[in-house]
Every structure is written in C-alpha cells, then in structure tokens.
Amino acid sequence: MGRGLSEVCDQIEQVPDYMSDCEDDREGTVIEAEEQLDNILEMRDTALKEMVDEANFKLDELSLSLFQYNRHLFDNNAIINFNYTSTIERLFNLDNTFLNWHIHGYYEDGEDLIFGFDKKKGYLEEYQKDLDNNENIDPFIYRQHNMGLEFYNANSKDYQIKQLEEKLKVFSKRKVDSVIVLGHSMGEVDHVYMEIIDKTLSPNIWEVSYYNSIGNYDNYSFTNKIRQFPFHYLIK
C-alpha cells in the first residue's frame, strides 16, 4: 500500500499559481486536495453500505428458495464473523451457538463497519520523515502530501485485537479440537487475528475451506495444522 499512498499524493498534487496576486488561489490547491480525499472516503463508505444492503436483500430470497444447508451447522460452536452481513443469522439456526461476534461490525444492528488495509509498520513514519527532510518541497504541496498521509490513516484497519483477546478468554481453558474457516481467504490483512486465535485456543487442527483451488498458508506459524477442503463439503 506504500506505492498506493505515493500515487494518491501524486494525483492530488497541484502546483500553486505564484503568478496570481490572490493568495486564495494558492490556498485553494490545499482545499481542493482535502475535498477530493473527503469525497473518496464518503464514496467508499457509501459503496460498502450499498454492498451489504444488496447482500442482505439476496439472503431473503436464498433462505426461501435455494436452502439446502445444514441449519444446525453451528450448534455447540463459537463464531467469529468477518462478515458485515446477516448471512449467518438468516440462514442458520444459532439457538445453540455459544458466540456469534461480528469482529468488524454488524450492519443490521447499526454498528460501525471496520474496513481498511494493513498499515505497514514504520511506513507512515518513513514517508513523513522523507517529506519533512525535503528542503525543496513547496509548502503548499507539503500540506497536500500531509493530507495524503491522513487519508492513508483513515483507510487503514482499526484492528480489534483487545476485543478479540477478551472474547477468546472464555474458551482459553476449554479443549478446542478444531478451528473451521469458511469463506475467508486468510489473507495478510487478517493474519494477526488468526495467529492470536491459534495461540490462545491451541486447536489440534485448522480446517480451511476453498472454492476453486487450495491456498498457500506458509506464512502462518501453524501451517502444519491446516487441512483444506472444498467449501460445499461442510455446509450440505
């Protein structure tokens, strides 16, 4: 994402017009950069909510017409839900489920939706340092790039580390046979969550679903415990 930050800053960068007698013309480059970035954030949030609304609408049709799932799939289990949608709630019976926690927010309950990328450690500081040490940078362009840094921060994920650890305390003294991962890519952005789950629960096995092809999880400390299976095998 470091490259993405540079690209964003380059796109909003405007060289001020020093030929103009009006100071507002130069200040306007900073104001315009701020407006561009605010609009992008607003469009992102709107698109995310529209996506969840559409998904929830389709769930009602699915539950009535195509339902062939095991409705009691999650009996005697705990769920850490990475979806914003009501998929689990509408398609499955959760009466005997210990926990169903939407780690990044539950849209139907009006919770804030947590969305973003992994903020690479030290990158912001390095970028800021390079910016501060650039003696030749125009002061208005400097301010534009600082806004790019703020935009980057606003788009980085607010990790729910402490909340996850608190939720897992209930199960830390229980024997957990397996952790089952359904429909999650286990990508780098959520890597930290998975490592915490494994460290806290120490399951014997991780059963990870895939759709078309198996994944590569060599970046996980518990890769030797991972067993992969086609997604549709478990839910039928």
C-alpha atoms as a printed R data frame, in Angstrom:
    type eleno elety resid chain resno       x       y       z
1   ATOM     1    CA   MET     A     1   0.000   0.000   0.000
2   ATOM     2    CA   GLY     A     2   3.033   2.262   0.220
3   ATOM     3    CA   ARG     A     3   3.035   2.638  -3.516
4   ATOM     4    CA   GLY     A     4  -0.690   3.444  -3.325
5   ATOM     5    CA   LEU     A     5  -0.023   6.314  -0.935
6   ATOM     6    CA   SER     A     6   2.534   7.815  -3.300
7   ATOM     7    CA   GLU     A     7   0.068   7.519  -6.171
8   ATOM     8    CA   VAL     A     8  -2.702   9.217  -4.179
9   ATOM     9    CA   CYS     A     9  -0.402  12.085  -3.224
10  ATOM    10    CA   ASP     A    10   0.727  12.469  -6.828
11  ATOM    11    CA   GLN     A    11  -2.884  12.569  -8.045
12  ATOM    12    CA   ILE     A    12  -3.997  15.300  -5.638
13  ATOM    13    CA   GLU     A    13  -0.817  17.331  -6.004
14  ATOM    14    CA   GLN     A    14  -1.300  20.744  -7.592
15  ATOM    15    CA   VAL     A    15   1.436  23.278  -8.140
16  ATOM    16    CA   PRO     A    16   0.249  26.644  -6.778
17  ATOM    17    CA   ASP     A    17  -0.005  29.601  -9.114
18  ATOM    18    CA   TYR     A    18   2.583  32.075  -7.880
19  ATOM    19    CA   MET     A    19   1.821  34.398 -10.781
20  ATOM    20    CA   SER     A    20  -1.536  35.175  -9.236
21  ATOM    21    CA   ASP     A    21  -1.853  38.163  -6.911
22  ATOM    22    CA   CYS     A    22  -4.513  36.298  -4.916
23  ATOM    23    CA   GLU     A    23  -3.303  34.184  -2.012
24  ATOM    24    CA   ASP     A    24  -6.579  32.254  -2.127
25  ATOM    25    CA   ASP     A    25  -5.532  30.783  -5.474
26  ATOM    26    CA   ARG     A    26  -2.591  29.076  -3.779
27  ATOM    27    CA   GLU     A    27  -4.551  28.123  -0.671
28  ATOM    28    CA   GLY     A    28  -7.208  26.720  -2.969
29  ATOM    29    CA   THR     A    29  -4.877  23.892  -4.050
30  ATOM    30    CA   VAL     A    30  -4.840  22.625  -0.456
31  ATOM    31    CA   ILE     A    31  -8.600  22.992  -0.024
32  ATOM    32    CA   GLU     A    32  -9.247  21.149  -3.290
33  ATOM    33    CA   ALA     A    33  -6.947  18.302  -2.265
34  ATOM    34    CA   GLU     A    34  -8.825  17.961   1.027
35  ATOM    35    CA   GLU     A    35 -12.188  17.919  -0.752
36  ATOM    36    CA   GLN     A    36 -11.007  15.230  -3.190
37  ATOM    37    CA   LEU     A    37  -9.887  12.950  -0.382
38  ATOM    38    CA   ASP     A    38 -13.050  13.543   1.675
39  ATOM    39    CA   ASN     A    39 -15.158  12.634  -1.373
40  ATOM    40    CA   ILE     A    40 -13.226   9.392  -1.868
41  ATOM    41    CA   LEU     A    41 -13.807   8.375   1.757
42  ATOM    42    CA   GLU     A    42 -17.500   9.188   1.522
43  ATOM    43    CA   MET     A    43 -17.867   7.189  -1.704
44  ATOM    44    CA   ARG     A    44 -16.058   4.251  -0.095
45  ATOM    45    CA   ASP     A    45 -18.386   4.200   2.918
46  ATOM    46    CA   THR     A    46 -21.497   4.575   0.735
47  ATOM    47    CA   ALA     A    47 -20.413   1.766  -1.592
48  ATOM    48    CA   LEU     A    48 -19.713  -0.528   1.365
49  ATOM    49    CA   LYS     A    49 -23.174   0.024   2.866
50  ATOM    50    CA   GLU     A    50 -24.863  -0.454  -0.511
51  ATOM    51    CA   MET     A    51 -22.980  -3.743  -0.956
52  ATOM    52    CA   VAL     A    52 -24.180  -5.006   2.447
53  ATOM    53    CA   ASP     A    53 -27.766  -3.905   1.747
54  ATOM    54    CA   GLU     A    54 -27.765  -5.770  -1.552
55  ATOM    55    CA   ALA     A    55 -26.291  -8.895   0.028
56  ATOM    56    CA   ASN     A    56 -28.878  -8.897   2.824
57  ATOM    57    CA   PHE     A    57 -31.683  -8.490   0.290
58  ATOM    58    CA   LYS     A    58 -30.484 -11.537  -1.652
59  ATOM    59    CA   LEU     A    59 -30.277 -13.566   1.566
60  ATOM    60    CA   ASP     A    60 -34.050 -13.417   1.980
61  ATOM    61    CA   GLU     A    61 -34.521 -14.986  -1.451
62  ATOM    62    CA   LEU     A    62 -31.871 -17.609  -0.770
63  ATOM    63    CA   SER     A    63 -33.364 -18.678   2.533
64  ATOM    64    CA   LEU     A    64 -36.737 -19.291   0.859
65  ATOM    65    CA   SER     A    65 -35.751 -20.918  -2.428
66  ATOM    66    CA   LEU     A    66 -32.267 -22.434  -2.509
67  ATOM    67    CA   PHE     A    67 -31.892 -23.509   1.071
68  ATOM    68    CA   GLN     A    68 -30.107 -26.846   1.270
69  ATOM    69    CA   TYR     A    69 -27.655 -26.085   4.051
70  ATOM    70    CA   ASN     A    70 -27.396 -27.768   7.410
71  ATOM    71    CA   ARG     A    71 -29.272 -25.256   9.552
72  ATOM    72    CA   HIS     A    72 -27.659 -26.601  12.718
73  ATOM    73    CA   LEU     A    73 -24.121 -26.400  11.371
74  ATOM    74    CA   PHE     A    74 -23.013 -24.116  14.189
75  ATOM    75    CA   ASP     A    75 -24.554 -25.941  17.135
76  ATOM    76    CA   ASN     A    76 -22.169 -26.074  20.112
77  ATOM    77    CA   ASN     A    77 -19.725 -23.777  18.346
78  ATOM    78    CA   ALA     A    78 -18.486 -20.216  18.655
79  ATOM    79    CA   ILE     A    79 -18.379 -17.950  15.610
80  ATOM    80    CA   ILE     A    80 -16.013 -15.077  14.915
81  ATOM    81    CA   ASN     A    81 -17.770 -13.494  11.998
82  ATOM    82    CA   PHE     A    82 -15.803 -11.457   9.454
83  ATOM    83    CA   ASN     A    83 -18.950 -10.511   7.510
84  ATOM    84    CA   TYR     A    84 -20.897  -7.293   7.896
85  ATOM    85    CA   THR     A    85 -23.992  -9.017   6.535
86  ATOM    86    CA   SER     A    86 -26.695 -11.133   8.204
87  ATOM    87    CA   THR     A    87 -25.725 -14.331   6.366
88  ATOM    88    CA   ILE     A    88 -25.241 -16.459   9.478
89  ATOM    89    CA   GLU     A    89 -28.275 -15.046  11.274
90  ATOM    90    CA   ARG     A    90 -30.702 -15.612   8.402
91  ATOM    91    CA   LEU     A    91 -29.513 -18.921   7.005
92  ATOM    92    CA   PHE     A    92 -28.649 -20.872  10.139
93  ATOM    93    CA   ASN     A    93 -30.166 -21.722  13.493
94  ATOM    94    CA   LEU     A    94 -27.993 -20.114  16.173
95  ATOM    95    CA   ASP     A    95 -30.015 -21.067  19.246
96  ATOM    96    CA   ASN     A    96 -27.282 -23.437  20.443
97  ATOM    97    CA   THR     A    97 -24.314 -21.307  19.399
98  ATOM    98    CA   PHE     A    98 -22.038 -20.017  22.178
99  ATOM    99    CA   LEU     A    99 -20.951 -16.858  20.385
100 ATOM   100    CA   ASN     A   100 -21.592 -15.013  17.128
101 ATOM   101    CA   TRP     A   101 -19.422 -11.914  17.129
102 ATOM   102    CA   HIS     A   102 -19.025  -9.688  14.068
103 ATOM   103    CA   ILE     A   103 -15.439  -8.622  14.566
104 ATOM   104    CA   HIS     A   104 -15.660  -5.791  12.017
105 ATOM   105    CA   GLY     A   105 -19.172  -4.641  12.836
106 ATOM   106    CA   TYR     A   106 -22.725  -5.867  12.223
107 ATOM   107    CA   TYR     A   107 -24.581  -3.667   9.757
108 ATOM   108    CA   GLU     A   108 -28.111  -4.726  10.734
109 ATOM   109    CA   ASP     A   109 -27.509  -3.624  14.331
110 ATOM   110    CA   GLY     A   110 -26.239  -0.238  13.202
111 ATOM   111    CA   GLU     A   111 -22.665  -0.884  14.303
112 ATOM   112    CA   ASP     A   112 -19.744   0.977  12.745
113 ATOM   113    CA   LEU     A   113 -18.226  -1.045   9.906
114 ATOM   114    CA   ILE     A   114 -14.478  -1.522  10.144
115 ATOM   115    CA   PHE     A   115 -12.841  -1.559   6.756
116 ATOM   116    CA   GLY     A   116  -9.326  -0.988   5.505
117 ATOM   117    CA   PHE     A   117  -5.909  -2.351   4.716
118 ATOM   118    CA   ASP     A   118  -2.989  -3.391   6.861
119 ATOM   119    CA   LYS     A   119  -0.903  -0.345   7.773
120 ATOM   120    CA   LYS     A   120   2.676  -1.442   7.232
121 ATOM   121    CA   LYS     A   121   4.732  -0.857  10.340
122 ATOM   122    CA   GLY     A   122   7.023   2.159  10.056
123 ATOM   123    CA   TYR     A   123   5.919   3.177   6.575
124 ATOM   124    CA   LEU     A   124   3.977   6.275   7.623
125 ATOM   125    CA   GLU     A   125   6.871   7.438   9.767
126 ATOM   126    CA   GLU     A   126   9.307   6.895   6.920
127 ATOM   127    CA   TYR     A   127   7.114   8.769   4.457
128 ATOM   128    CA   GLN     A   128   6.636  11.646   6.905
129 ATOM   129    CA   LYS     A   129  10.373  11.799   7.566
130 ATOM   130    CA   ASP     A   130  11.166  11.966   3.836
131 ATOM   131    CA   LEU     A   131   8.584  14.708   3.466
132 ATOM   132    CA   ASP     A   132   9.987  16.730   6.368
133 ATOM   133    CA   ASN     A   133  13.564  16.340   5.133
134 ATOM   134    CA   ASN     A   134  12.754  17.549   1.625
135 ATOM   135    CA   GLU     A   135  14.082  21.105   1.806
136 ATOM   136    CA   ASN     A   136  12.984  21.871  -1.753
137 ATOM   137    CA   ILE     A   137   9.329  20.953  -1.418
138 ATOM   138    CA   ASP     A   138   6.786  23.708  -1.934
139 ATOM   139    CA   PRO     A   139   4.909  24.486   1.339
140 ATOM   140    CA   PHE     A   140   1.517  24.080  -0.329
141 ATOM   141    CA   ILE     A   141   2.498  20.743  -1.867
142 ATOM   142    CA   TYR     A   142   3.870  19.714   1.526
143 ATOM   143    CA   ARG     A   143   0.436  20.296   3.048
144 ATOM   144    CA   GLN     A   144  -1.229  18.363   0.225
145 ATOM   145    CA   HIS     A   145   1.009  15.364   0.883
146 ATOM   146    CA   ASN     A   146   0.281  15.557   4.601
147 ATOM   147    CA   MET     A   147  -3.387  15.250   3.730
148 ATOM   148    CA   GLY     A   148  -2.489  12.150   1.736
149 ATOM   149    CA   LEU     A   149  -0.952  10.725   4.903
150 ATOM   150    CA   GLU     A   150  -4.146  11.476   6.851
151 ATOM   151    CA   PHE     A   151  -6.152   9.791   4.105
152 ATOM   152    CA   TYR     A   152  -3.914   6.732   4.365
153 ATOM   153    CA   ASN     A   153  -4.544   6.595   8.108
154 ATOM   154    CA   ALA     A   154  -8.299   6.882   7.605
155 ATOM   155    CA   ASN     A   155  -8.211   3.884   5.238
156 ATOM   156    CA   SER     A   156  -6.131   1.620   7.470
157 ATOM   157    CA   LYS     A   157  -7.872  -1.054   9.521
158 ATOM   158    CA   ASP     A   158  -8.665  -0.420  13.168
159 ATOM   159    CA   TYR     A   159  -7.684  -3.846  14.430
160 ATOM   160    CA   GLN     A   160  -9.876  -5.303  17.182
161 ATOM   161    CA   ILE     A   161  -7.007  -7.041  18.993
162 ATOM   162    CA   LYS     A   162  -8.026  -6.395  22.586
163 ATOM   163    CA   GLN     A   163 -11.665  -7.180  21.841
164 ATOM   164    CA   LEU     A   164 -10.690 -10.491  20.234
165 ATOM   165    CA   GLU     A   165  -8.482 -11.465  23.148
166 ATOM   166    CA   GLU     A   166 -11.321 -10.690  25.549
167 ATOM   167    CA   LYS     A   167 -13.788 -12.825  23.580
168 ATOM   168    CA   LEU     A   168 -11.358 -15.749  23.466
169 ATOM   169    CA   LYS     A   169 -10.758 -15.755  27.233
170 ATOM   170    CA   VAL     A   170 -13.986 -17.695  27.709
171 ATOM   171    CA   PHE     A   171 -12.598 -20.568  25.633
172 ATOM   172    CA   SER     A   172  -8.930 -20.424  26.638
173 ATOM   173    CA   LYS     A   173  -9.335 -23.132  29.307
174 ATOM   174    CA   ARG     A   174 -11.507 -25.383  27.160
175 ATOM   175    CA   LYS     A   175 -10.159 -28.015  24.840
176 ATOM   176    CA   VAL     A   176 -10.738 -26.851  21.274
177 ATOM   177    CA   ASP     A   177 -10.477 -29.625  18.720
178 ATOM   178    CA   SER     A   178 -10.594 -27.506  15.596
179 ATOM   179    CA   VAL     A   179 -10.999 -24.069  14.130
180 ATOM   180    CA   ILE     A   180 -13.078 -24.086  10.942
181 ATOM   181    CA   VAL     A   181 -12.622 -21.265   8.443
182 ATOM   182    CA   LEU     A   182 -15.487 -20.799   5.982
183 ATOM   183    CA   GLY     A   183 -15.252 -18.412   3.051
184 ATOM   184    CA   HIS     A   184 -12.278 -16.434   4.356
185 ATOM   185    CA   SER     A   185  -9.093 -16.090   2.316
186 ATOM   186    CA   MET     A   186  -6.895 -15.802   5.424
187 ATOM   187    CA   GLY     A   187  -5.000 -13.057   3.653
188 ATOM   188    CA   GLU     A   188  -2.284 -10.875   5.131
189 ATOM   189    CA   VAL     A   189  -4.678  -8.170   6.318
190 ATOM   190    CA   ASP     A   190  -6.246 -10.545   8.888
191 ATOM   191    CA   HIS     A   191  -3.098 -12.561   9.602
192 ATOM   192    CA   VAL     A   192  -2.723 -11.147  13.119
193 ATOM   193    CA   TYR     A   193  -6.225 -12.289  14.100
194 ATOM   194    CA   MET     A   194  -5.583 -15.885  13.056
195 ATOM   195    CA   GLU     A   195  -2.294 -16.054  14.940
196 ATOM   196    CA   ILE     A   196  -3.993 -14.800  18.124
197 ATOM   197    CA   ILE     A   197  -6.753 -17.402  17.759
198 ATOM   198    CA   ASP     A   198  -4.230 -20.203  17.350
199 ATOM   199    CA   LYS     A   199  -2.041 -19.034  20.215
200 ATOM   200    CA   THR     A   200  -4.990 -18.643  22.601
201 ATOM   201    CA   LEU     A   201  -7.007 -21.760  21.736
202 ATOM   202    CA   SER     A   202  -4.243 -24.139  20.582
203 ATOM   203    CA   PRO     A   203  -6.594 -26.197  18.394
204 ATOM   204    CA   ASN     A   204  -5.457 -29.569  17.100
205 ATOM   205    CA   ILE     A   205  -6.367 -28.666  13.546
206 ATOM   206    CA   TRP     A   206  -7.422 -25.766  11.338
207 ATOM   207    CA   GLU     A   207  -9.954 -26.770   8.689
208 ATOM   208    CA   VAL     A   208  -9.860 -24.127   5.954
209 ATOM   209    CA   SER     A   209 -12.322 -24.056   3.065
210 ATOM   210    CA   TYR     A   210 -11.502 -23.200  -0.528
211 ATOM   211    CA   TYR     A   211 -13.633 -22.614  -3.623
212 ATOM   212    CA   ASN     A   212 -11.673 -23.370  -6.761
213 ATOM   213    CA   SER     A   213  -8.112 -24.071  -5.677
214 ATOM   214    CA   ILE     A   214  -6.221 -24.696  -2.453
215 ATOM   215    CA   GLY     A   215  -4.435 -21.814  -0.755
216 ATOM   216    CA   ASN     A   216  -0.868 -21.310   0.390
217 ATOM   217    CA   TYR     A   217  -0.584 -20.636   4.125
218 ATOM   218    CA   ASP     A   218   3.149 -20.967   4.648
219 ATOM   219    CA   ASN     A   219   3.180 -17.506   6.255
220 ATOM   220    CA   TYR     A   220   1.263 -18.859   9.261
221 ATOM   221    CA   SER     A   221   3.075 -20.286  12.262
222 ATOM   222    CA   PHE     A   222   0.509 -23.103  12.424
223 ATOM   223    CA   THR     A   223   0.643 -24.039   8.735
224 ATOM   224    CA   ASN     A   224   1.361 -27.670   9.639
225 ATOM   225    CA   LYS     A   225  -2.063 -27.859  11.342
226 ATOM   226    CA   ILE     A   226  -4.037 -26.605   8.346
227 ATOM   227    CA   ARG     A   227  -6.209 -29.009   6.359
228 ATOM   228    CA   GLN     A   228  -8.085 -27.692   3.342
229 ATOM   229    CA   PHE     A   229 -11.443 -28.807   1.978
230 ATOM   230    CA   PRO     A   230 -13.907 -27.667  -0.734
231 ATOM   231    CA   PHE     A   231 -16.352 -25.168   0.731
232 ATOM   232    CA   HIS     A   232 -19.511 -27.054  -0.264
233 ATOM   233    CA   TYR     A   233 -18.485 -30.256   1.564
234 ATOM   234    CA   LEU     A   234 -19.172 -28.890   5.012
235 ATOM   235    CA   ILE     A   235 -22.374 -26.942   4.565
236 ATOM   236    CA   LYS     A   236 -24.513 -29.510   2.756
